[in-house]
Tab-separated table of C-alpha atoms and ligand atoms in Angstrom:
chain	number	residue	atom	x	y	z
Y	902	UNK	CA	143.845	174.868	96.054
Y	903	UNK	CA	144.402	171.117	95.854
Y	904	UNK	CA	142.297	170.102	98.884
Y	905	UNK	CA	139.553	172.452	97.734
Y	906	UNK	CA	139.478	170.923	94.245
Y	907	UNK	CA	139.570	167.453	95.765
Y	908	UNK	CA	136.678	168.200	98.079
Y	909	UNK	CA	134.555	169.784	95.370
Y	910	UNK	CA	135.189	166.889	92.995
Y	911	UNK	CA	134.417	164.264	95.593
Y	912	UNK	CA	131.320	166.067	96.848
Y	913	UNK	CA	130.086	166.315	93.284
Y	914	UNK	CA	130.447	162.554	92.784
Y	915	UNK	CA	128.653	161.883	96.058
Y	916	UNK	CA	125.936	164.355	95.070
Y	917	UNK	CA	125.453	162.429	91.820
Y	918	UNK	CA	124.924	159.312	93.892
Y	919	UNK	CA	128.209	157.589	93.025
Y	920	UNK	CA	128.973	154.981	95.671
Y	921	UNK	CA	132.624	155.812	96.468
Y	922	UNK	CA	134.200	152.894	98.309
Y	923	UNK	CA	137.913	153.711	98.006
Y	924	UNK	CA	139.917	156.860	97.287
Y	925	UNK	CA	143.569	156.560	96.296
Y	926	UNK	CA	145.890	159.535	96.639
Y	927	UNK	CA	149.494	160.356	97.415
Y	928	UNK	CA	150.278	161.038	101.087
Y	929	UNK	CA	149.414	164.732	101.102
Y	930	UNK	CA	148.823	165.688	104.771
Y	931	UNK	CA	145.855	167.958	104.028
Y	932	UNK	CA	144.025	165.275	102.012
Y	933	UNK	CA	144.792	162.730	104.731
Y	934	UNK	CA	143.249	164.947	107.363
Y	935	UNK	CA	140.217	165.704	105.229
Y	936	UNK	CA	139.584	162.007	104.488
Y	937	UNK	CA	139.879	161.159	108.172
Y	938	UNK	CA	137.638	163.941	109.401
Y	939	UNK	CA	135.053	164.421	106.661
Y	940	UNK	CA	134.873	161.101	104.782
Y	941	UNK	CA	135.525	158.522	107.468
Y	942	UNK	CA	133.261	155.979	105.756
Y	943	UNK	CA	135.363	155.999	102.564
Y	944	UNK	CA	138.488	153.849	102.611
Y	945	UNK	CA	141.595	155.945	101.966
Y	946	UNK	CA	144.545	154.212	100.303
Y	947	UNK	CA	147.972	155.512	99.286
Y	948	UNK	CA	149.614	155.006	95.942
Y	949	UNK	CA	152.417	152.428	96.346
Y	950	UNK	CA	154.536	154.053	93.642
Y	951	UNK	CA	154.936	157.290	95.632
Y	952	UNK	CA	155.797	155.397	98.812
Y	953	UNK	CA	158.223	153.166	96.971
Y	954	UNK	CA	159.919	156.156	95.408
Y	955	UNK	CA	160.665	157.738	98.773
Y	956	UNK	CA	161.753	154.369	100.203
Y	957	UNK	CA	164.176	153.910	97.317
Y	958	UNK	CA	165.616	157.368	97.864
Y	959	UNK	CA	166.295	156.573	101.525
Y	960	UNK	CA	167.875	153.231	100.656
Y	961	UNK	CA	170.158	154.800	98.070
Y	962	UNK	CA	171.238	157.446	100.590
Y	963	UNK	CA	172.104	154.963	103.333
Y	964	UNK	CA	173.721	152.458	100.979
Y	965	UNK	CA	175.996	155.200	99.631
Y	966	UNK	CA	177.685	155.363	103.035
Y	967	UNK	CA	180.911	153.398	103.085
Y	968	UNK	CA	179.871	151.173	106.004
Y	969	UNK	CA	176.578	150.226	104.358
Y	970	UNK	CA	177.794	149.290	100.929
Y	971	UNK	CA	176.557	145.681	101.197
Y	972	UNK	CA	173.031	147.075	101.105
Y	973	UNK	CA	173.417	148.462	97.608
Y	974	UNK	CA	172.811	145.244	95.627
Y	975	UNK	CA	169.626	144.748	97.660
Y	976	UNK	CA	167.897	148.018	96.832
Y	977	UNK	CA	165.949	146.655	93.875
Y	978	UNK	CA	164.856	143.483	95.676
Y	979	UNK	CA	163.705	145.550	98.641
Y	980	UNK	CA	161.556	147.869	96.545
Y	981	UNK	CA	160.130	144.853	94.664
Y	982	UNK	CA	159.374	143.289	98.017
Y	983	UNK	CA	157.346	146.343	99.031
Y	984	UNK	CA	155.193	145.974	95.907
Y	985	UNK	CA	154.809	142.273	96.591
Y	986	UNK	CA	153.697	142.906	100.198
Y	987	UNK	CA	151.020	145.349	98.978
Y	988	UNK	CA	149.843	143.302	96.011
Y	989	UNK	CA	149.565	139.980	97.830
Y	990	UNK	CA	147.822	140.934	101.059
Y	991	UNK	CA	144.281	141.202	99.608
Y	992	UNK	CA	143.329	144.436	101.321
Y	993	UNK	CA	144.449	143.342	104.800
Y	994	UNK	CA	146.546	146.205	106.167
Y	995	UNK	CA	148.048	144.251	109.074
Y	996	UNK	CA	149.039	141.449	106.739
Y	997	UNK	CA	150.637	143.966	104.400
Y	998	UNK	CA	152.843	145.225	107.250
Y	999	UNK	CA	153.687	141.674	108.348
Y	1000	UNK	CA	154.652	140.680	104.812
Y	1001	UNK	CA	156.773	143.778	104.372
Y	1002	UNK	CA	158.719	143.083	107.572
Y	1003	UNK	CA	159.616	139.530	106.487
Y	1004	UNK	CA	162.359	141.173	104.421
Y	1005	UNK	CA	164.263	141.682	107.694
Y	1006	UNK	CA	164.659	137.912	107.953
Y	1007	UNK	CA	165.142	137.153	104.285
Y	1008	UNK	CA	167.897	139.727	103.866
Y	1009	UNK	CA	169.897	137.908	106.550
Y	1010	UNK	CA	169.416	134.551	104.810
Y	1011	UNK	CA	166.688	133.413	107.215
Y	1012	UNK	CA	163.710	131.945	105.354
Y	1013	UNK	CA	161.928	130.134	108.163
Y	1014	UNK	CA	161.275	131.644	111.569
Y	1015	UNK	CA	158.899	131.736	114.492
Y	1016	UNK	CA	156.867	134.664	115.695
Y	1017	UNK	CA	154.376	134.564	118.577
Y	1018	UNK	CA	154.507	130.775	118.581
Y	1019	UNK	CA	153.652	130.572	114.884
Y	1020	UNK	CA	155.975	129.381	112.189
Y	1021	UNK	CA	156.468	131.532	109.105
Y	1022	UNK	CA	158.409	131.053	105.899
Y	1023	UNK	CA	159.393	133.310	103.012
Y	1024	UNK	CA	156.993	133.129	100.071
Y	1025	UNK	CA	159.716	132.397	97.490
Y	1026	UNK	CA	160.564	128.869	96.350
Y	1027	UNK	CA	163.118	127.074	98.533
Y	1028	UNK	CA	166.670	128.091	97.660
Y	1029	UNK	CA	169.251	125.516	96.671
Y	1030	UNK	CA	172.303	125.123	98.871
Y	1031	UNK	CA	174.328	126.791	96.176
Y	1032	UNK	CA	171.978	129.779	96.004
Y	1033	UNK	CA	171.950	130.118	99.782
Y	1034	UNK	CA	175.741	130.002	99.764
Y	1035	UNK	CA	176.328	132.494	96.983
Y	1036	UNK	CA	173.851	135.193	97.903
Y	1037	UNK	CA	175.422	138.042	99.846
Y	1038	UNK	CA	173.143	138.102	102.888
Y	1039	UNK	CA	173.555	140.869	105.436
Y	1040	UNK	CA	175.092	140.101	108.809
Y	1041	UNK	CA	172.774	140.681	111.767
Y	1042	UNK	CA	175.180	143.030	113.538
Y	1043	UNK	CA	176.404	144.840	110.410
Y	1044	UNK	CA	175.986	148.564	110.005
Y	1045	UNK	CA	174.160	147.942	106.691
Y	1046	UNK	CA	171.543	145.749	108.349
Y	1047	UNK	CA	171.015	148.091	111.264
Y	1048	UNK	CA	170.605	151.076	108.932
Y	1049	UNK	CA	168.167	149.130	106.764
Y	1050	UNK	CA	166.166	147.913	109.746
Y	1051	UNK	CA	165.678	151.469	110.868
Y	1052	UNK	CA	164.237	152.415	107.472
Y	1053	UNK	CA	162.115	149.256	107.225
Y	1054	UNK	CA	160.585	149.704	110.667
Y	1055	UNK	CA	160.015	153.426	110.347
Y	1056	UNK	CA	156.724	154.019	112.100
Y	1057	UNK	CA	155.376	156.307	109.376
Y	1058	UNK	CA	156.105	153.692	106.736
Y	1059	UNK	CA	154.393	150.971	108.782
Y	1060	UNK	CA	151.389	153.211	109.342
Y	1061	UNK	CA	151.123	154.032	105.624
Y	1062	UNK	CA	151.474	150.383	104.599
Y	1063	UNK	CA	148.230	149.615	106.380
Y	1064	UNK	CA	146.598	151.826	103.767
Y	1065	UNK	CA	148.305	150.232	100.790
Y	1066	UNK	CA	146.968	146.703	100.988
Y	1067	UNK	CA	144.531	147.130	98.098
Y	1068	UNK	CA	147.477	147.929	95.794
Y	1069	UNK	CA	145.645	150.758	94.054
Y	1070	UNK	CA	147.552	153.214	91.892
Y	1071	UNK	CA	147.178	156.856	90.883
Y	1072	UNK	CA	149.238	156.439	87.713
Y	1073	UNK	CA	146.384	156.919	85.249
Y	1074	UNK	CA	145.340	160.273	86.713
Y	1075	UNK	CA	148.977	161.400	86.589
Y	1076	UNK	CA	149.075	160.485	82.906
Y	1077	UNK	CA	145.986	162.630	82.395
Y	1078	UNK	CA	147.579	165.524	84.298
Y	1079	UNK	CA	150.599	165.369	82.012
Y	1080	UNK	CA	148.318	165.735	78.998
Y	1081	UNK	CA	146.629	168.718	80.665
Y	1082	UNK	CA	150.009	170.360	81.217
Y	1083	UNK	CA	150.646	170.171	77.493
Y	1084	UNK	CA	147.526	172.255	76.786
Y	1085	UNK	CA	147.698	174.451	79.879
Y	1086	UNK	CA	151.270	174.848	81.149
Y	1087	UNK	CA	151.404	175.874	84.799
Y	1088	UNK	CA	153.722	178.803	84.220
Y	1089	UNK	CA	151.284	180.658	81.972
Y	1090	UNK	CA	148.173	182.440	83.083
Y	1091	UNK	CA	144.927	181.798	81.191
Y	1092	UNK	CA	141.497	183.355	81.504
Y	1093	UNK	CA	138.723	181.162	82.839
Y	1094	UNK	CA	137.263	180.537	79.347
Y	1095	UNK	CA	140.639	179.655	77.922
Y	1096	UNK	CA	141.420	177.341	80.833
Y	1097	UNK	CA	138.100	175.613	80.361
Y	1098	UNK	CA	138.638	175.116	76.622
Y	1099	UNK	CA	142.185	173.890	77.149
Y	1100	UNK	CA	141.048	171.412	79.778
Y	1101	UNK	CA	138.336	170.160	77.437
Y	1102	UNK	CA	140.937	169.691	74.693
Y	1103	UNK	CA	143.139	167.758	77.117
Y	1104	UNK	CA	140.187	165.530	78.025
Y	1105	UNK	CA	139.449	164.821	74.349
Y	1106	UNK	CA	143.104	164.075	73.649
Y	1107	UNK	CA	143.333	161.830	76.706
Y	1108	UNK	CA	140.134	159.951	75.914
Y	1109	UNK	CA	141.272	159.351	72.310
Y	1110	UNK	CA	144.346	157.575	73.627
Y	1111	UNK	CA	142.836	155.512	76.415
Y	1112	UNK	CA	143.185	151.781	76.028
Y	1113	UNK	CA	146.088	151.872	73.573
Y	1114	UNK	CA	148.487	149.020	73.983
Y	1115	UNK	CA	151.547	149.909	76.021
Y	1116	UNK	CA	154.748	150.250	74.020
Y	1117	UNK	CA	157.545	147.925	75.100
Y	1118	UNK	CA	161.301	148.007	74.667
Y	1119	UNK	CA	163.031	145.195	72.809
Y	1120	UNK	CA	164.182	143.621	76.098
Y	1121	UNK	CA	160.791	143.788	77.777
Y	1122	UNK	CA	159.057	142.167	74.824
Y	1123	UNK	CA	161.526	139.283	74.542
Y	1124	UNK	CA	160.428	136.052	76.225
Y	1125	UNK	CA	163.759	135.690	78.037
Y	1126	UNK	CA	163.388	138.994	79.840
Y	1127	UNK	CA	163.294	138.756	83.605
Y	1128	UNK	CA	159.966	139.699	85.108
M	1306	ZN	ZN1	163.685	134.272	102.064
């Protein structure tokens, strides 16, 4: 059902003459295949939030093992780093992968290194001696580092990262889908007319609320809050 709806929707846009440059989806295998085979001239990107979610799950699983406990305090920094790699590589897929992999140096306390005769540094500000001393870097031959390296260098992740360098998100369509579910819950069956009316109601509701300012918690709205 999903690929069929996707294809019909996209074909309709193309039929109307919309110049579709980029499509952003989750990593559904059937959509992937369809984009590759039928829409090769449209750039296909993956939503970083979905990828980050599955990365986080893996990191939590490995850091729950007794031998890998030192990885646990790093989980948040690692997932932030993934966002940073995607958001700062200006659409260059190779650069996105390269930036992501710099975490393998940083996490061991290495902030300047050479690769293929070129010198690279971390993008953060230089750390003070005190900061360098206090941070709990991972040891190169520790179980935690080896387990993390395996996740970081996973060939599927590296392949997907090449299609995340535009840092495009699917969040807004997911918000719309949630509104639709309110009017047309999946577990109930509706006739075609009813489904159509309910979808139209969801669209009206959604459109009424577009552009509202995002609510913030007390912490997030205070100037001292960490970014
Ligand atoms: Zn660093």
